[in-house]
Coordinates of C-alpha atoms (C1' of nucleotides) in Angstrom, one line a residue:
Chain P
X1 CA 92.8 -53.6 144.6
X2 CA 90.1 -51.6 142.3
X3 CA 88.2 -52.5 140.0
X4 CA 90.1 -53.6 136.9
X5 CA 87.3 -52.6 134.0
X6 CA 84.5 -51.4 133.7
X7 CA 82.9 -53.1 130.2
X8 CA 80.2 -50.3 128.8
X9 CA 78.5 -52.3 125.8
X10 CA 75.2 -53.4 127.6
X11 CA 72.3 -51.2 129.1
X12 CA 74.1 -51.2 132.6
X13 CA 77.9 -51.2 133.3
X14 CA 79.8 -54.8 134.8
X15 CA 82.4 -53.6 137.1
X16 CA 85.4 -56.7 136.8
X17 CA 87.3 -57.5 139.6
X18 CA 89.7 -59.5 138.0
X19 CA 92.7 -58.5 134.7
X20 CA 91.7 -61.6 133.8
X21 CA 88.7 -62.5 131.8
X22 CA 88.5 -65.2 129.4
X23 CA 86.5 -64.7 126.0
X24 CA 83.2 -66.8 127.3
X25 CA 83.0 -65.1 130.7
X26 CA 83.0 -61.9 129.2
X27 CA 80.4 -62.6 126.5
X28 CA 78.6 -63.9 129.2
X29 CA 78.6 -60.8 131.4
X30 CA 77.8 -58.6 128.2
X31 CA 74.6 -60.8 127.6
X32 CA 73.2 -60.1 131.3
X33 CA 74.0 -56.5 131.1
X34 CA 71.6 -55.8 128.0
X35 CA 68.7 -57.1 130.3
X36 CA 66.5 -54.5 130.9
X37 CA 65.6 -55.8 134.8
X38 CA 69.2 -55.8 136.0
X39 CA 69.4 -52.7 138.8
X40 CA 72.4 -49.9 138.4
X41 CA 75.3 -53.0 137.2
X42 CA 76.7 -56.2 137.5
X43 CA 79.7 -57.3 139.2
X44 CA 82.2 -60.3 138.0
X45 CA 84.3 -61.8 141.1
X46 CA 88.0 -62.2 141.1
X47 CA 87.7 -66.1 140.5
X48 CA 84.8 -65.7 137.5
X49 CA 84.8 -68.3 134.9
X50 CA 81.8 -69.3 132.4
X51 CA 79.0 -70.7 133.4
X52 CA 75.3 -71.6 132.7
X53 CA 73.7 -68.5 131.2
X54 CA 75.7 -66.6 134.2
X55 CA 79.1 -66.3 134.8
X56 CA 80.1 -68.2 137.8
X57 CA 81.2 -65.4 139.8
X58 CA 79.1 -63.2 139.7
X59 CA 76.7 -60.5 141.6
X60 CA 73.4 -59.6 139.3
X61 CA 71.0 -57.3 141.4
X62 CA 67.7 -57.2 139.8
X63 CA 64.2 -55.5 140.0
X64 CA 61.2 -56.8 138.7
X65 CA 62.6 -60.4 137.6
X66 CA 64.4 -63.3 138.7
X67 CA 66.7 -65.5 136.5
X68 CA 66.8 -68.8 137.8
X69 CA 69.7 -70.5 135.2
X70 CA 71.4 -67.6 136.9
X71 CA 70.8 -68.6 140.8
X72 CA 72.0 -72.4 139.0
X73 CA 71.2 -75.8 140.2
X74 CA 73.1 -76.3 143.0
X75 CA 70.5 -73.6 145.1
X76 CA 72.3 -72.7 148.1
X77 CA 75.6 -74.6 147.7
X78 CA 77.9 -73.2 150.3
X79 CA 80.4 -73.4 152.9
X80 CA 80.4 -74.0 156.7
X81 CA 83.5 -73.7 158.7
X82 CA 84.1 -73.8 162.6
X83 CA 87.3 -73.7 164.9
X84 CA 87.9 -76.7 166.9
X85 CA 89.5 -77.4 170.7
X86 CA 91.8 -80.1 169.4
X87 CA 95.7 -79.8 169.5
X88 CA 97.4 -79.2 166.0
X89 CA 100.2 -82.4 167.0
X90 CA 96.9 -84.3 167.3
X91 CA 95.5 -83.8 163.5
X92 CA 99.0 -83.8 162.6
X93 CA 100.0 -87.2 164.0
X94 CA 96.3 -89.3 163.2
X95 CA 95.9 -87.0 159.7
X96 CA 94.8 -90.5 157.9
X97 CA 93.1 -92.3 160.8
X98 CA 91.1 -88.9 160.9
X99 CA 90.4 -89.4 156.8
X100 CA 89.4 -93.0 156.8
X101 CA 86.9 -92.0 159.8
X102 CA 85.1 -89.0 158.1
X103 CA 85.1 -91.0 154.7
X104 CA 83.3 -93.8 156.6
X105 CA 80.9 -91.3 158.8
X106 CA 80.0 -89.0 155.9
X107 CA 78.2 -90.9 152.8
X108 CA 79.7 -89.5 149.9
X109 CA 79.9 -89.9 146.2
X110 CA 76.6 -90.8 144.0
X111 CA 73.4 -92.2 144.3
X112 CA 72.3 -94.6 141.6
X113 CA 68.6 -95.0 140.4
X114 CA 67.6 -92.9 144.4
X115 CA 69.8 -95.2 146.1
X116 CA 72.4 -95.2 148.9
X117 CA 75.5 -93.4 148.6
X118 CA 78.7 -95.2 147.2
X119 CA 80.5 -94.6 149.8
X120 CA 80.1 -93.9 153.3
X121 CA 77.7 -95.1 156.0
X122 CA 74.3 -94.8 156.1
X123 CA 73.6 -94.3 159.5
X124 CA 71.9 -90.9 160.3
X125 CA 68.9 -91.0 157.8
X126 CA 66.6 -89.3 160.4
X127 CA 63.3 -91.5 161.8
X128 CA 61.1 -89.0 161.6
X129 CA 62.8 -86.1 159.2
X130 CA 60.1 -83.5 160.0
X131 CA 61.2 -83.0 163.8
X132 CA 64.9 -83.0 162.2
X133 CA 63.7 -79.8 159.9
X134 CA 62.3 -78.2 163.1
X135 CA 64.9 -78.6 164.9
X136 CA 67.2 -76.6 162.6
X137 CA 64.3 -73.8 161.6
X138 CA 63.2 -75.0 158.5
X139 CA 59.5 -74.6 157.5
X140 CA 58.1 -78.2 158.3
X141 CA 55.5 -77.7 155.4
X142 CA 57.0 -77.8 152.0
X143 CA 56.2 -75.3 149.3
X144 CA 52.9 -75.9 147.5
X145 CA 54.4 -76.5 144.5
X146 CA 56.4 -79.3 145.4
X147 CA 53.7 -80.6 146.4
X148 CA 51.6 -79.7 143.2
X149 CA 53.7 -81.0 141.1
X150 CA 54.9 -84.9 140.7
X151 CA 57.9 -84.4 139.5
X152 CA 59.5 -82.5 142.2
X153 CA 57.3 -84.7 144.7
X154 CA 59.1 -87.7 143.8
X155 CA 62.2 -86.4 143.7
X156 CA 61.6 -85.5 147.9
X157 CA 62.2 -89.0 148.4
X158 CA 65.6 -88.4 147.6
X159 CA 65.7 -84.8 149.3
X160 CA 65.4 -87.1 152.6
X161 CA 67.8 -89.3 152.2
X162 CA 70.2 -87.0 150.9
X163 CA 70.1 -84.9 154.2
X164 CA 73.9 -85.4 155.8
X165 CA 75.2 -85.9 152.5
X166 CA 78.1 -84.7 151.1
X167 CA 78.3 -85.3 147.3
X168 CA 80.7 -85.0 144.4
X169 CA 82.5 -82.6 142.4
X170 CA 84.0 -79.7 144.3
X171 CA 82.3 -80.5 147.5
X172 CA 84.3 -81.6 149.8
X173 CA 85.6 -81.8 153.9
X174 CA 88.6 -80.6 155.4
X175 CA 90.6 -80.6 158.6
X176 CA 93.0 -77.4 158.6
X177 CA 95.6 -75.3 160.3
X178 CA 95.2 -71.7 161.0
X179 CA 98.2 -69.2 161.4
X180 CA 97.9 -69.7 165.1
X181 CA 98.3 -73.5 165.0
X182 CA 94.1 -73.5 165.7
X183 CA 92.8 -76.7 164.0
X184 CA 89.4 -75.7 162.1
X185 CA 86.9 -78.1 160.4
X186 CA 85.2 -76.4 156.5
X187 CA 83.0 -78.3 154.6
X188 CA 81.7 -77.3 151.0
X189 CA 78.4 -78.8 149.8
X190 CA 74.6 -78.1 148.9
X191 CA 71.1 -78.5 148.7
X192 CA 72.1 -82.4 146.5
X193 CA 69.0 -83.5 144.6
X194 CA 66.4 -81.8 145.6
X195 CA 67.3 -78.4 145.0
X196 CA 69.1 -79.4 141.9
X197 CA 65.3 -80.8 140.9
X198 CA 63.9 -77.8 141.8
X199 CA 66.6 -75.6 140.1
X200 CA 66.3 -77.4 136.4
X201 CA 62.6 -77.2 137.2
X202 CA 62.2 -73.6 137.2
X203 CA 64.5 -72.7 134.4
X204 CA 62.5 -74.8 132.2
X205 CA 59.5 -73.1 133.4
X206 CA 61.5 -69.8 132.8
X207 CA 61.7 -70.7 129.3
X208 CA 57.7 -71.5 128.7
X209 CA 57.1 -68.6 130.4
X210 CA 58.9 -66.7 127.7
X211 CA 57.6 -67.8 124.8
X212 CA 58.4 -66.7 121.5
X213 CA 60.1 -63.9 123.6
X214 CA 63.0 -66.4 124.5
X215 CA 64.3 -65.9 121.0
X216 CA 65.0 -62.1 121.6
X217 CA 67.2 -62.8 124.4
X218 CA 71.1 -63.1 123.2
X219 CA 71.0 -66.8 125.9
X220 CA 68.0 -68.8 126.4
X221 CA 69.7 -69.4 129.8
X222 CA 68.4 -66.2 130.9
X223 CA 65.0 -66.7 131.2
X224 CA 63.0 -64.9 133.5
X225 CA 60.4 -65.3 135.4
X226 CA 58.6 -61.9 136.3
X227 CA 57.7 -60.3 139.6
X228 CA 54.0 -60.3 140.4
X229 CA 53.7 -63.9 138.6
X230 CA 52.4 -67.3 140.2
X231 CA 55.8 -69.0 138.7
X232 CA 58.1 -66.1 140.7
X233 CA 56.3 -66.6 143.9
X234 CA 56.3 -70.2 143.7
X235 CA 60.4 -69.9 142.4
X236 CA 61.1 -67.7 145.8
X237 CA 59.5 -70.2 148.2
X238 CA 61.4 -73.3 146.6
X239 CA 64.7 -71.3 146.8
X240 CA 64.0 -70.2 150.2
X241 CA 63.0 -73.8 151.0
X242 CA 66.5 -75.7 149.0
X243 CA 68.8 -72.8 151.0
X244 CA 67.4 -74.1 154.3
X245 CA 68.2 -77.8 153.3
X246 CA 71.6 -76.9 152.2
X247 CA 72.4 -75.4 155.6
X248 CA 71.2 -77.7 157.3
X249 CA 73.1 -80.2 155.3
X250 CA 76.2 -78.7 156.1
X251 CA 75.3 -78.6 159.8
X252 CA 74.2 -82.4 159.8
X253 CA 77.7 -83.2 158.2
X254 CA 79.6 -81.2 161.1
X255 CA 77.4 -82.5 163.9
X256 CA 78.3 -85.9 162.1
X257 CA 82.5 -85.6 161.8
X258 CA 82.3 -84.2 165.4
X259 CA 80.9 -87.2 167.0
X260 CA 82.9 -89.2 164.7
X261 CA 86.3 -87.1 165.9
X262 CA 85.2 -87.6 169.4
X263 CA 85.0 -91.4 168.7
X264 CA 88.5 -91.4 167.4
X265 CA 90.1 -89.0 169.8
X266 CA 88.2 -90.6 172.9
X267 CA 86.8 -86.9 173.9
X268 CA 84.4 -84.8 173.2
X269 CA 85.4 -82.1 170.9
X270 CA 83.9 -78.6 171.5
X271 CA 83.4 -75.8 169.1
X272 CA 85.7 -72.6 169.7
X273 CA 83.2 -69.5 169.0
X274 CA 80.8 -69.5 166.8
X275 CA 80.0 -71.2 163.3
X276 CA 80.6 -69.7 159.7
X277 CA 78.0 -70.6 157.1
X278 CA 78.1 -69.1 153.8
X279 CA 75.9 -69.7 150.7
X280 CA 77.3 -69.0 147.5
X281 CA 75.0 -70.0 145.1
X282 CA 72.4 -67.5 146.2
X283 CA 69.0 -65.4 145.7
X284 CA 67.7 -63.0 148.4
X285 CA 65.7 -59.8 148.6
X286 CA 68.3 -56.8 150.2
X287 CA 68.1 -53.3 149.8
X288 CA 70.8 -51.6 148.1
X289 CA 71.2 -47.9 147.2
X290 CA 67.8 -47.1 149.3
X291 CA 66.1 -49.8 147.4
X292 CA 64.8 -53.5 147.3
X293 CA 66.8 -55.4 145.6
X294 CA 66.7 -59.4 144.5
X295 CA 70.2 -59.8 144.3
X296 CA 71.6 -63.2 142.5
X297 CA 75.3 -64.7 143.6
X298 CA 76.3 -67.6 141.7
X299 CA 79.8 -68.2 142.6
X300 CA 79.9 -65.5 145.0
X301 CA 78.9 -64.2 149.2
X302 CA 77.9 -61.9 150.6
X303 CA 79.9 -59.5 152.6
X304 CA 78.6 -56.7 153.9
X305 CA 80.4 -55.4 157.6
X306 CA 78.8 -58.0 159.5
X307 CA 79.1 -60.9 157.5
X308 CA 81.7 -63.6 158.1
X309 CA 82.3 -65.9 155.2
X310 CA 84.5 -68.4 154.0
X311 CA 86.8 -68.7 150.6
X312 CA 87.9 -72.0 149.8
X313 CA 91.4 -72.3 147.6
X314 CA 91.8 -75.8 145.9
X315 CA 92.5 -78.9 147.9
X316 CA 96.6 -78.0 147.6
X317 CA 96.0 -74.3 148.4
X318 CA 95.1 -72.2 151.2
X319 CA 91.9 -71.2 152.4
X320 CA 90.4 -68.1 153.7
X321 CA 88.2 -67.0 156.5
X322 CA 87.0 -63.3 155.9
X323 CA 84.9 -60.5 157.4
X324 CA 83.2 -58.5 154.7
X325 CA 84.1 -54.8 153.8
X326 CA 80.2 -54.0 153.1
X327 CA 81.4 -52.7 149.2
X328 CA 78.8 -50.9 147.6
X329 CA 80.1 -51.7 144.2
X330 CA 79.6 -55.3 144.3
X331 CA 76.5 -54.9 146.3
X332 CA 78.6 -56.0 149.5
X333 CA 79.5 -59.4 147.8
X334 CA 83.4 -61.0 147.3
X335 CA 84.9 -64.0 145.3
X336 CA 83.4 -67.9 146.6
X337 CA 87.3 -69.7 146.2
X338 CA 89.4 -70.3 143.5
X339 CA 87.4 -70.6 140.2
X340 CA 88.2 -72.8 137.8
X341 CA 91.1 -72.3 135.0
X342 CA 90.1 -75.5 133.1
X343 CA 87.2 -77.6 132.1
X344 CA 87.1 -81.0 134.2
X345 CA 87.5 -82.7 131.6
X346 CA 90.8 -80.5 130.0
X347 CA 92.4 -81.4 133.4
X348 CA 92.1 -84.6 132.7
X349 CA 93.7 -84.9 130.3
X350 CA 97.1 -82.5 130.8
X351 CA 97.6 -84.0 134.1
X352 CA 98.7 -87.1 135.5
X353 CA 98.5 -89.2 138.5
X354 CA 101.7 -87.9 139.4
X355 CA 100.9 -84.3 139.5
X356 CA 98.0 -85.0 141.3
X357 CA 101.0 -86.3 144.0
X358 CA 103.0 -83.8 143.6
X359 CA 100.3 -80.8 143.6
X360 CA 98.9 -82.4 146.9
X361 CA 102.3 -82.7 148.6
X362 CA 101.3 -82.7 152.4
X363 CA 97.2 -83.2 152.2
X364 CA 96.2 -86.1 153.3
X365 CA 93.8 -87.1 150.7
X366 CA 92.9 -89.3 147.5
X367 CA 95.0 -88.8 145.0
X368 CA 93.6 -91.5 142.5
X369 CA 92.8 -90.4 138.9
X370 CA 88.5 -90.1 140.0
X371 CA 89.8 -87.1 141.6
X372 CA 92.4 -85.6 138.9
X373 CA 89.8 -83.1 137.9
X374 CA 90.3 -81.0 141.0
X375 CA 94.0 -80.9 140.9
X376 CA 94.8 -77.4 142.3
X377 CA 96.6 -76.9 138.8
X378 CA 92.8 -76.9 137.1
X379 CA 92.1 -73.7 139.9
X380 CA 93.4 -70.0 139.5
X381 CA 96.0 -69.3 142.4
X382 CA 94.3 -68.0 145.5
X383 CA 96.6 -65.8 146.7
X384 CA 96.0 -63.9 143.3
X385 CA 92.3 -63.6 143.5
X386 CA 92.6 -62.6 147.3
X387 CA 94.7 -59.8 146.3
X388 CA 91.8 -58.9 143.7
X389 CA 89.7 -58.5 146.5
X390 CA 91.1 -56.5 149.3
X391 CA 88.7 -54.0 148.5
X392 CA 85.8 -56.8 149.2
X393 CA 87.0 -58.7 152.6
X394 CA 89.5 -58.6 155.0
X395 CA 91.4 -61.4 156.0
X396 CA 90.7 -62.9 159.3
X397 CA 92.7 -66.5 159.6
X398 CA 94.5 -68.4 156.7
X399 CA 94.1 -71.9 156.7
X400 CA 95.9 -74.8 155.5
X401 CA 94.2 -78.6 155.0
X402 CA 95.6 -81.3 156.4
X403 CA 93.4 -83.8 156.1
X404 CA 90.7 -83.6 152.5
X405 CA 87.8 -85.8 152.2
X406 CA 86.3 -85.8 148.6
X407 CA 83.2 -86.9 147.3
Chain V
dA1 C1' 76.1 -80.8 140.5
dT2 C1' 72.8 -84.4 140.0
dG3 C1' 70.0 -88.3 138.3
dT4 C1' 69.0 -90.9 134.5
dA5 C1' 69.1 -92.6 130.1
dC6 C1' 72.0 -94.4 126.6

DNA sequence: ATGTAC
């Protein structure tokens, strides 16, 4: 479908996906479009809902600056997905045996005071990490400025150990079903403590930059930090850097539940084609419209023709791998999942135990009340924003869960 | 989303 609105009160237009905006996301979107950096418009997602500073959901192309309250805390937060040679009657008939084993493989849940996971073993905290990074491409020399600076320094120690580590919230790992009875393996998680460290980092330092100039903005979330400056280079490496550590989070956590479904199944179990690894908390330099761009998704991929990508639906709802469209009017980007309807702690409250049950029909999963917060009822409806997008992606395979690990 | 302080 087209675009739904186009809202004209700021210097650029925001082109909405989406015949549903709440009040906040809105105001929200009209804020970012009075910058003066932001390049030709923004674009709001099918699943957008308010956020820090941002909308969550959104696609803000810029020139010039950066906003880093807008790129968030979770830098690089993302999805990884591959098909698996494994029989459907196989997930079908172990779906909890399968559970129990990636809960115990995959350390999960918080750390307290930079310790171990609560749940989850412990077992792949790599020997020497620095031949680890290597081996998945990531610059074995950290930024200067996590070196420079103590803070961030200290916080490494937890970087490390967080590698392989799943987390909490929305992040979570699945076992599904496509249309063709294919089983597939998705995972959703990010660049943990580190990158959140770095991300809280350079929004505060957004804001000293700014001075007595943060007043003048309508958010103080939308600090900048300016092309040309030590603070944007610095910023750019450190993204760079936590986007790396995401991915290959996501990839120690696969390699992890593979050898752990091998142990269970007694064989080996081999990727079908290739893997699909989306960020979707995102800053990266692109050129759109004949010019270089720094374009910001929080809460949303990018999907130009060649781009494969992944949208989740909650943990009772289908999920979606996708094959971009290359849309110039969301500077080739689409929807991340679902996008909340309800604040955690709204959900909460209206729902019950129960629900929880009855909303999850068929998952195997936990349905306790530490994990009533992502009740699918707290998500919009998937099929709704996918319908919103058609313009954005195309549909490649539909999957259902079977089996949903949370953190 | 995360770590830490309350």
């Amino acid at each position: 479908m087209p675009i739904y609105e186009i809202i004209h009160t700021g210097r650029v237009p925001v082109y909405v996906y989406t015949d549903t905006l709440d009040h906040s996301s809105r105001q929200q979107l009209m804020n970012v479009a009075t910058l003066p950096f932001i390049f030709k418009h923004v674009a709001a997602m099918p699943d957008v809902h308010a956020g820090r500073g941002a909308v969550i959901g959104s696609v803000i192309p810029t020139q010039g600056a950066v906003i880093p309250a807008a790129v968030g805390v979770d830098i690089g937060c993302g999805m990884q997905a591959v098909k698996l040679d494994m029989k459907a009657t196989v997930l079908e008939q172990q779906a909890e045996a399968l559970q129990h084993a990636i809960e115990e493989a995959v350390p999960h849940g918080r750390t307290h005071q930079g310790g171990a996971m609560d749940r989850g073993a412990w077992q792949r905290v790599p020997p020497a990490l620095q031949s680890y990074w290597a081996t998945f491409g990531l610059p074995q020399q950290l930024p200067d400025v996590l070196k420079r600076h103590p803070k961030l320094l200290h916080d490494r120690v937890n970087g490390e150990r967080h590698l392989g580590t799943l987390g909490t919230g929305n992040h979570f790992i699945e076992l599904c079903l496509d249309e063709n009875r294919q089983v597939w393996l998705m995972l959703h998680s990010g660049s943990r403590g580190i990158g959140n460290r770095i991300g809280t980092y350079f929004i505060e330092w957004a804001r000293q930059e700014m001075g007595s100039r943060l007043k003048q903005l309508p958010d103080p979330d939308l600090a900048s930090l300016q092309e040309g400056t030590a603070a944007f280079a610095d910023y750019v490496s450190c993204v760079a850097w936590a986007q790396g550590f995401a991915k290959a989070n996501r990839t120690f956590m696969r390699q992890a539940i593979l050898a752990t479904l091998a142990d269970c199944l007694g064989t080996p179990v081999a990727i079908v084609g290739e893997v699909i690894d989306c960020h979707h908390n995102t800053m990266e330099r692109e050129q759109h419209f004949k010019q270089s761009v720094w374009v910001t998704r929080k809460g949303a991929i990018r999907a130009r023709k060649t781009d494969l990508g992944i949208v989740p639906g909650s943990m009772g709802a289908k999920s979606y791998i996708v094959r971009g469209r290359g849309n110039p009017q969301t500077f080739c980007s689409s929807a991340h999942g679902a996008g909340r309807v309800m604040s955690r702690g709204e959900a909460k409250r209206r729902f019950s135990k129960a629900d929880l049950e009855q909303q999850t029909a068929g998952v195997t999963c936990r349905k306790d009340a530490a994990v009533l917060d992502e009740i699918p009822a707290a998500y919009k409806d998937i099929h709704t924003v996918m319908a919103q997008q058609a313009d954005l992606v195309e549909i490649l395979h539909t999957l259902k869960q079977l089996v949903c690990v949370k953190g």
